[in-house]
Tab-separated table of C-alpha atoms and ligand atoms in Angstrom:
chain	number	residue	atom	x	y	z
A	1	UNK	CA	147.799	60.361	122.770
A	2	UNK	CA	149.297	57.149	120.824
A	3	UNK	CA	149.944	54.786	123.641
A	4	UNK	CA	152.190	52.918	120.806
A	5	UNK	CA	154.992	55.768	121.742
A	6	UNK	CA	155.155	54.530	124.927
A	7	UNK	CA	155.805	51.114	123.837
A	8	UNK	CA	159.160	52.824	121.716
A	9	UNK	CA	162.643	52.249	123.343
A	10	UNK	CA	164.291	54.698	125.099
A	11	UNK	CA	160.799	56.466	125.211
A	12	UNK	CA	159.172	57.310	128.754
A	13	UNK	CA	156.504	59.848	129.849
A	14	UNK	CA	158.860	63.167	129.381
A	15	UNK	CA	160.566	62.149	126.032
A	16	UNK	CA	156.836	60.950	124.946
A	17	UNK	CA	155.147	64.469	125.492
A	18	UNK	CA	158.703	66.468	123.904
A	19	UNK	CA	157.474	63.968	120.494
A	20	UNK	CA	154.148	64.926	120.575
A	21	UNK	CA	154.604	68.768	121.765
A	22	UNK	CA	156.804	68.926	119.442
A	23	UNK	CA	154.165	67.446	115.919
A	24	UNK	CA	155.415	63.771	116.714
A	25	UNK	CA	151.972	62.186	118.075
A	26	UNK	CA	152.225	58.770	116.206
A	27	UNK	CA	155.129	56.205	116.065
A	28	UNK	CA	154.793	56.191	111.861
A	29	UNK	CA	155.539	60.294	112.073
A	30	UNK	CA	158.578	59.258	114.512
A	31	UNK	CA	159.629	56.631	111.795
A	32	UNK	CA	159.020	58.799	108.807
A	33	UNK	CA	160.573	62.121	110.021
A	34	UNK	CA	164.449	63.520	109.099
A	35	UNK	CA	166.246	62.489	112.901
A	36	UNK	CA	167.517	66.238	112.122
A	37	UNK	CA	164.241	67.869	112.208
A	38	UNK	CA	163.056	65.860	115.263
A	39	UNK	CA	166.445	66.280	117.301
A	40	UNK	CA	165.845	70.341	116.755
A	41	UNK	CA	161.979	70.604	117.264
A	42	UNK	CA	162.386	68.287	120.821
A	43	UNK	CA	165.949	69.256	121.568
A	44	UNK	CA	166.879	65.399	122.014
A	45	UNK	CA	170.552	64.157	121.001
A	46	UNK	CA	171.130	62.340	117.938
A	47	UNK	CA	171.588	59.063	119.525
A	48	UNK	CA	168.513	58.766	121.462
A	49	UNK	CA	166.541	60.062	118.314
A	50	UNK	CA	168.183	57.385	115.997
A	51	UNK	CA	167.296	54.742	118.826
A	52	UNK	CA	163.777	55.806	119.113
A	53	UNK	CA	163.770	56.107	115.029
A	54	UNK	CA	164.738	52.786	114.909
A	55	UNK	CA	162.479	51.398	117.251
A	56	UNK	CA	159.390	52.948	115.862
A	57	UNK	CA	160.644	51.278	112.232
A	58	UNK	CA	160.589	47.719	113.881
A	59	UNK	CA	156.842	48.306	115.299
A	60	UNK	CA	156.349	49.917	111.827
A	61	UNK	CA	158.236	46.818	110.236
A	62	UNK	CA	158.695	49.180	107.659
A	63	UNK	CA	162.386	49.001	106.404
A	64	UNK	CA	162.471	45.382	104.669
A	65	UNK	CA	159.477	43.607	103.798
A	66	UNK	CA	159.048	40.208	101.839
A	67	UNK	CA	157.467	40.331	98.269
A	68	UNK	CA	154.720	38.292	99.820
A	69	UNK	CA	154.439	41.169	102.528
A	70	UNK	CA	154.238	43.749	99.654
A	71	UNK	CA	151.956	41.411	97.737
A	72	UNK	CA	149.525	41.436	100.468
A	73	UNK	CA	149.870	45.037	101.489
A	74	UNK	CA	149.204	45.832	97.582
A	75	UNK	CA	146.079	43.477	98.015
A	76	UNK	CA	144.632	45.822	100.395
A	77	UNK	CA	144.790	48.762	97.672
A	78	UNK	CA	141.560	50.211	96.691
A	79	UNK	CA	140.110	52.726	94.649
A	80	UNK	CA	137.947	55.717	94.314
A	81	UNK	CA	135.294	56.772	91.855
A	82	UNK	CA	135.807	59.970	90.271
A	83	UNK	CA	132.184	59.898	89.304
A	84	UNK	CA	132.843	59.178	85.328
A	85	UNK	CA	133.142	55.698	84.239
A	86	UNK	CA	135.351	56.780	81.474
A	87	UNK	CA	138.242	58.781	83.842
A	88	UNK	CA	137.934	55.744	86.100
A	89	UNK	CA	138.662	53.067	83.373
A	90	UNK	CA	142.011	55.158	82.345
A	91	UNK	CA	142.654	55.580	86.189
A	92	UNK	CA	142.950	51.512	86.478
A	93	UNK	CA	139.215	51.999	88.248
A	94	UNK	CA	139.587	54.876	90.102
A	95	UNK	CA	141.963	57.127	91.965
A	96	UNK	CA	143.906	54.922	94.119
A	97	UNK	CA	145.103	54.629	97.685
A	98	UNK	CA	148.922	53.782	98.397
A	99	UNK	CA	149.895	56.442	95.951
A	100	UNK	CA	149.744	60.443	95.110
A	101	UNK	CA	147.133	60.489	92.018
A	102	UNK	CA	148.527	64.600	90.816
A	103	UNK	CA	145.542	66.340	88.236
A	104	UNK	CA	147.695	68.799	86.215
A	105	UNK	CA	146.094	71.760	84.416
A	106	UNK	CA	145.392	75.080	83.792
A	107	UNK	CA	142.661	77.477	85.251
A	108	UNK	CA	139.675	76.104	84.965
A	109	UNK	CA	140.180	72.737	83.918
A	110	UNK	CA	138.442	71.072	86.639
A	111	UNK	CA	140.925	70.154	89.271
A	112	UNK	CA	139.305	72.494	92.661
A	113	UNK	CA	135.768	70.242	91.135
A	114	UNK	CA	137.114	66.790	90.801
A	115	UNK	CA	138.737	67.296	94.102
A	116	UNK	CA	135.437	67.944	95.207
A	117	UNK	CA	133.565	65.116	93.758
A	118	UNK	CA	136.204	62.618	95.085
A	119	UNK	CA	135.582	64.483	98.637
A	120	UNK	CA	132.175	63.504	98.593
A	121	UNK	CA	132.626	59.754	96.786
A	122	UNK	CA	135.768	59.049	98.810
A	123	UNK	CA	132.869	57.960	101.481
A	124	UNK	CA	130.754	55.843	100.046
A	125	UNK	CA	130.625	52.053	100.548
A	126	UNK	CA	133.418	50.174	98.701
A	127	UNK	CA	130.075	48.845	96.462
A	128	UNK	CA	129.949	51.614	94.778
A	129	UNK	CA	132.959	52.778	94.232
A	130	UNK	CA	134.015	54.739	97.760
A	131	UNK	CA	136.857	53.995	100.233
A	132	UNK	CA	134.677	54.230	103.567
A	133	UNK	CA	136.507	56.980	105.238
A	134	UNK	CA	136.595	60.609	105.856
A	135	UNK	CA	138.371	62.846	103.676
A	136	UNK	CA	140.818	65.920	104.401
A	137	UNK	CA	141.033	68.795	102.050
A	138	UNK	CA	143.872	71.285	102.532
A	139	UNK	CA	143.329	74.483	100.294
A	140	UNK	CA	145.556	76.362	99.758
A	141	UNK	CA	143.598	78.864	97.187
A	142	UNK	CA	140.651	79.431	98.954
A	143	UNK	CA	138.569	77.694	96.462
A	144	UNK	CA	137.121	75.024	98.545
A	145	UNK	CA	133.122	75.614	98.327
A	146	UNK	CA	131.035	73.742	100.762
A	147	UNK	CA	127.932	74.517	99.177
A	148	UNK	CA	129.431	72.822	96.128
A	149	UNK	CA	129.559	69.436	98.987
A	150	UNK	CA	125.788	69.282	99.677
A	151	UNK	CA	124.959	69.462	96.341
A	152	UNK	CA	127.082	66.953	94.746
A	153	UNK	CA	126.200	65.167	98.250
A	154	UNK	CA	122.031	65.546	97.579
A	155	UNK	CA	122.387	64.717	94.091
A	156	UNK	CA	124.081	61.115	95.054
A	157	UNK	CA	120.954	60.747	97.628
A	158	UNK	CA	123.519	61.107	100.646
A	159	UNK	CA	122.554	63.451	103.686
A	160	UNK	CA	124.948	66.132	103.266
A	161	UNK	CA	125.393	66.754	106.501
A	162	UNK	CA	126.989	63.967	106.765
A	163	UNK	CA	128.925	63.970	104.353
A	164	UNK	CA	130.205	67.575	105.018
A	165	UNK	CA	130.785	66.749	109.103
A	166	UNK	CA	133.425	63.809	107.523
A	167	UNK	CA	135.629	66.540	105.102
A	168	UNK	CA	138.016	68.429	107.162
A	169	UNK	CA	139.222	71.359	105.335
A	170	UNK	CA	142.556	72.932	106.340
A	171	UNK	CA	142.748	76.418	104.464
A	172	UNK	CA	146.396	76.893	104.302
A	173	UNK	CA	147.320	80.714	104.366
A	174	UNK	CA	151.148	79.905	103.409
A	175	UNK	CA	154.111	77.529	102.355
A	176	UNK	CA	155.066	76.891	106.129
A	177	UNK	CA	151.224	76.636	107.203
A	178	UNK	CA	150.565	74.164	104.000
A	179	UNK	CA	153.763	72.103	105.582
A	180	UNK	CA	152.343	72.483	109.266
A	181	UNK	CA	149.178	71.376	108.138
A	182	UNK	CA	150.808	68.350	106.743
A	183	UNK	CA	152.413	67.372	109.842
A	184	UNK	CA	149.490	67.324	111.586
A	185	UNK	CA	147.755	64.547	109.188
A	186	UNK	CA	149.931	61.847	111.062
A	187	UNK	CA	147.841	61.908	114.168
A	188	UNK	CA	144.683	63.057	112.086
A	189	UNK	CA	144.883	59.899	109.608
A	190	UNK	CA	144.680	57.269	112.488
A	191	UNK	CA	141.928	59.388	114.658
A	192	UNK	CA	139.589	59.838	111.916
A	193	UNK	CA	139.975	57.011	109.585
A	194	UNK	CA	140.821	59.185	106.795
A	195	UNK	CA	140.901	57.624	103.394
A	196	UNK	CA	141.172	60.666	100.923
A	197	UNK	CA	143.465	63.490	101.452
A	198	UNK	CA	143.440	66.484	98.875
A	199	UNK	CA	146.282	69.595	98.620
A	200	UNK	CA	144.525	71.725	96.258
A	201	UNK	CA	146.867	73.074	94.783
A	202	UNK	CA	150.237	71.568	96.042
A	203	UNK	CA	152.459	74.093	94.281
A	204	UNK	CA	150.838	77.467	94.442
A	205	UNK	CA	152.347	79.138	97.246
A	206	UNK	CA	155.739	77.756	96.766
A	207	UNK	CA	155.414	79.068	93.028
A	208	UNK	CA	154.601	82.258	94.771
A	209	UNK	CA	156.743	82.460	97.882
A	210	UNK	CA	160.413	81.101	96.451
A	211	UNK	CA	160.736	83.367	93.163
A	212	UNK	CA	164.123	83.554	91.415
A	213	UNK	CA	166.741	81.299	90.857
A	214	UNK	CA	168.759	81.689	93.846
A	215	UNK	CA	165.643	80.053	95.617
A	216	UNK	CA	164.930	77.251	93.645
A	217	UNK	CA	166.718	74.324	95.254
A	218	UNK	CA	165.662	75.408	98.427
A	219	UNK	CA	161.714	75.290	97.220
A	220	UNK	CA	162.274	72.445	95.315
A	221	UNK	CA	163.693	70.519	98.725
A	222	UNK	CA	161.088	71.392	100.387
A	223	UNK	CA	158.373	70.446	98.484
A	224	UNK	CA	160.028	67.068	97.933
A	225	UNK	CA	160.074	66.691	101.533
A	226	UNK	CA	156.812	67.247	102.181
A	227	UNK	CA	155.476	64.962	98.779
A	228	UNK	CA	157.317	62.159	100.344
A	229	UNK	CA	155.664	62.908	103.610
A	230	UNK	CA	152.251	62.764	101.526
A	231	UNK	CA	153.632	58.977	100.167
A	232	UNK	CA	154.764	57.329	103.487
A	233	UNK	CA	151.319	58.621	104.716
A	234	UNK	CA	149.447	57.023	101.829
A	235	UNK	CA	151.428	53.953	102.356
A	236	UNK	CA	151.507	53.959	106.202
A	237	UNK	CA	147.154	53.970	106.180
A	238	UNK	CA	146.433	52.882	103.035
A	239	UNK	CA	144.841	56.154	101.632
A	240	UNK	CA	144.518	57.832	98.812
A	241	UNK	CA	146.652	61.343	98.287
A	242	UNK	CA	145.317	63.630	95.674
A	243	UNK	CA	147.753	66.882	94.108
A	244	UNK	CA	146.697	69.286	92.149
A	245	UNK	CA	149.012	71.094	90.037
A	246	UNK	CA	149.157	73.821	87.530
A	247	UNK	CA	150.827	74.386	84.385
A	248	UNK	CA	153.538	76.664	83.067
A	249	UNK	CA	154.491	77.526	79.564
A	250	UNK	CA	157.208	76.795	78.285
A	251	UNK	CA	158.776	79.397	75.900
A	252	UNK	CA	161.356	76.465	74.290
A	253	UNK	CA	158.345	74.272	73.668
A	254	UNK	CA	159.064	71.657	71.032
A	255	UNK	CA	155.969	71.834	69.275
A	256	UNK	CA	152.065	71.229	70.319
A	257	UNK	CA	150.874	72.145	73.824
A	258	UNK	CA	153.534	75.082	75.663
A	259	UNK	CA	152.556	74.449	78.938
A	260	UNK	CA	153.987	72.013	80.994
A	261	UNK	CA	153.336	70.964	84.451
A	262	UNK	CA	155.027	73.111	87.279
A	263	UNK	CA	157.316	72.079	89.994
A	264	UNK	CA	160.051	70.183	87.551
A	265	UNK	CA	161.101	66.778	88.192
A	266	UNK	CA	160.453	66.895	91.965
A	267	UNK	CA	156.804	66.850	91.203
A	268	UNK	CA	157.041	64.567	88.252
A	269	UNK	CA	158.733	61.956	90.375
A	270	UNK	CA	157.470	61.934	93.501
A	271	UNK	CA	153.464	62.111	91.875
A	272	UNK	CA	152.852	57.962	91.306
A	273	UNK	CA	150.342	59.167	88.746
A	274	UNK	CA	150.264	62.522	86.629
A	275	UNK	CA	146.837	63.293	85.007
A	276	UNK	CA	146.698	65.948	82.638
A	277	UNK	CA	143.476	67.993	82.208
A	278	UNK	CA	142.304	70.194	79.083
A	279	UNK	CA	139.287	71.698	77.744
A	280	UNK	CA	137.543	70.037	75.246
A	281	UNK	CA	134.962	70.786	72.846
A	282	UNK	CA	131.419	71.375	73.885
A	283	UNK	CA	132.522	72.126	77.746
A	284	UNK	CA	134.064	69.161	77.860
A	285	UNK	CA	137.144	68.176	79.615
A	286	UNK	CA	139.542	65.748	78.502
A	287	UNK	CA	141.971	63.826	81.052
A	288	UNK	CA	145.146	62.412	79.826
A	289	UNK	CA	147.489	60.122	81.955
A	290	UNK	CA	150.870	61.327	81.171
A	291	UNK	CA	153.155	59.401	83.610
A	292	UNK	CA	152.792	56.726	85.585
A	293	UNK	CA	154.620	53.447	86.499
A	294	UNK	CA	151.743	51.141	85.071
A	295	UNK	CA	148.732	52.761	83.405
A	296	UNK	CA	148.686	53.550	79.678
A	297	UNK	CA	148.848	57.142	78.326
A	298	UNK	CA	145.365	56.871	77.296
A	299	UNK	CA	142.518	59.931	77.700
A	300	UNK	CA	138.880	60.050	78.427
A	301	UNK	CA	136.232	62.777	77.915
A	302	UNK	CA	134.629	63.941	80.702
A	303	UNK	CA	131.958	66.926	81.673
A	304	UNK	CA	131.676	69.215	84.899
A	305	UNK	CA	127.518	69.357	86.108
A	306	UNK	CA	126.198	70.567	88.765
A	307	UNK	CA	125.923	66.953	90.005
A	308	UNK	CA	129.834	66.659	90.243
A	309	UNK	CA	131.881	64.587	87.502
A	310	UNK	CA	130.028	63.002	84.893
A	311	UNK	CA	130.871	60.476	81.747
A	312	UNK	CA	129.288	62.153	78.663
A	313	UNK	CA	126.281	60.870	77.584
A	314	UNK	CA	126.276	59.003	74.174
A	315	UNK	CA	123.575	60.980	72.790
A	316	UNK	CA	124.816	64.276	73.856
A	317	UNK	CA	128.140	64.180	72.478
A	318	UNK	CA	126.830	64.563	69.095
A	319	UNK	CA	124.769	67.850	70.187
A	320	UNK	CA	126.779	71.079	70.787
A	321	UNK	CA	125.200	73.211	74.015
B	1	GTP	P1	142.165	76.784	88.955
B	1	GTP	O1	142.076	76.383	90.380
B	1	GTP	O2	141.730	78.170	88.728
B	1	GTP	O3	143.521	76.522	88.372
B	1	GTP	O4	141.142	75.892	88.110
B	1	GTP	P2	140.576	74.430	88.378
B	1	GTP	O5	141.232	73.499	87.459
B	1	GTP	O6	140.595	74.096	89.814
B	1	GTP	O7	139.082	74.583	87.882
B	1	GTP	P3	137.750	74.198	88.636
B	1	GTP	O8	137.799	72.797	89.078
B	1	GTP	O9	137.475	75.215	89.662
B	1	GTP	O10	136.715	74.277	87.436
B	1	GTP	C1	135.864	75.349	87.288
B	1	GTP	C2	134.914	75.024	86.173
B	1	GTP	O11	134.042	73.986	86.570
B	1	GTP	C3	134.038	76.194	85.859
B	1	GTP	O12	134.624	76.967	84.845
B	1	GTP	C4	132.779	75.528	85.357
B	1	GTP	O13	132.922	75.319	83.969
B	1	GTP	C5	132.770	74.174	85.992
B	1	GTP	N1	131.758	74.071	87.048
B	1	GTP	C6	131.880	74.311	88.342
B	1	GTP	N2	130.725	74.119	89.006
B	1	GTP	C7	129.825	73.756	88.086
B	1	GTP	C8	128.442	73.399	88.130
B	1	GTP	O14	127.792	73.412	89.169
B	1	GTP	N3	127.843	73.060	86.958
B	1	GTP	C9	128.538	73.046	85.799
B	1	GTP	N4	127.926	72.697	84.680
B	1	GTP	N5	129.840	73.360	85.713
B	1	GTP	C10	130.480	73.712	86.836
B	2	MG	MG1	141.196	75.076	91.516
């Protein structure tokens, strides 16, 4: 258990194991969590929640911070090789922690395997290119292929067994489950130094689960919720949250591509950086960055092998396969 509860106001032994009982086990999921949804999942009044919310801010000192304080927490950023020089360079050097890096695309564009590679990568030495932690990977599609692990892993001269023993995968049967399993990452963030976590895909089974109009606020409130959740955690441990999302089309398309990325402006806001991904020519796969608050739309060329993510050589982009 996180002795730091203890240390909360108004907090003793009982109210402690109600918070943690109830999917509360760290003081930064007290601080982060609607006082609403705590108050009816421990059944404590609104006064000593807000109380025990505010204490858990102070030890989080996370309501007001000096621009030196941000400065210095935005020092501590780091980023993650996706395995192609190219995709890094238009990534600002990688995928980054402190933020939710979404891949947007349609089937088969190489989201499931660049969540994959950055699985693997995620733990290598900050030398070349890794964040030093373990890695969670909720799937939510089933898609998550551990042989695909040990051989990106062998390829990079790792021991996969290693490397597989630091992924934990969360295969998420549902919307609620997906949520639940989100929760949980609080407590599993700070027990396992976990620097990478993956939804693959974010959207799919609210896509699938809230269908109609009449349900659309509700799903998009939801999945707002829990993106925000996926921030504060990002912030809160200085990891790296990576989305995938798919496309829809859009039958009053303008002109060019018809699909768009799903999950309207919810997604689009909440995602700190939106990559698009396409097929190219050759097998190729092109990433574009559509959105974000300070990269360039640029794109870079990448190609799926069985060693992971790759740049393209020089001499092979000439030569069709
Ligand atoms: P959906 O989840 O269906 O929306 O697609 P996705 O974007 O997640 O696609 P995914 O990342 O699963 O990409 C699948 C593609 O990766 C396949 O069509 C292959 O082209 C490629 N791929 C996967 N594994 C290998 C491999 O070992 N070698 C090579 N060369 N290509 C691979
Ligand atoms: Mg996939």
């Amino acid at each position: 258990m996180d002795e730091d509860i203890l240390a909360l106001e108004g907090v003793g032994p009982s109210t402690a194991k109600k918070l943690i009982s109830a999917g509360y086990p760290t003081v930064e999921a007290i601080a982060v969590s609607p006082p609403q949804e705590i108050m009816e999942r421990t059944g404590l009044g609104f006064n000593t929640v807000i109380k025990i919310q505010e204490s858990a801010r102070k030890l989080m000192s996370s309501d007001y911070k000096t621009a030196k304080e941000y400065y210095e927490k935005r020092r501590l950023l780091k980023r993650c090789t996706t395995g192609s020089k190219r995709l890094d360079e238009i990534l600002g050097g990688g995928v980054e922690t402190q933020a939710i890096t979404e891949f947007i695309g349609e089937y088969g564009s190489g989201k499931t395997q660049i969540c994959m590679m950055l699985s693997v990568t995620a733990q290598l030495p900050y030398e070349r290119g890794g964040l030093e932690g373990s890695v969670v990977f909720i799937d939510t599609e089933g898609t998550f292929m551990p042989e695909r692990i040990y051989q990106i892993a062998s390829h990079m001269g790792l021991d996969p067994d290693a490397v597989a023993n630091n992924i934990l995968v969360g295969r998420a049967y549902n919307s609620a489950h997906q949520c639940l399993l989100i929760d949980q990452l609080f407590s599993i963030c700070k027990d396992r130094n976990v620097k990478l976590v993956v939804v693959d895909s974010m959207i799919s089974h609210f896509r699938g689960e809230y269908v109609g109009r009449e349900m659309l606020s509700e799903r998009q409130q939801k999945l707002n919720k829990y993106l925000h959740k996926l921030l504060r955690l990002a912030e809160a441990y200085n990891l790296a949250v990576v989305v995938t999302n798919q496309v829809q089309s859009d039958p009053a398309a303008y002109f060019g591509d018809p699909n768009r990325p799903a999950g309207g402006n919810i997604m689009a806001h909440a995602c700190t950086h939106r990559v698009f991904l396409h097929r190219g020519s050759r097998g190729t796969r092109v990433a574009k960055i559509i959105d974000s608050p300070y990269l360039p739309e640029r794109k870079a060329t990448f190609i799926i092998t069985e060693r992971g993510i790759a740049d393209v050589e020089e001499e092979d982009s000439g030569r069709s396969r």
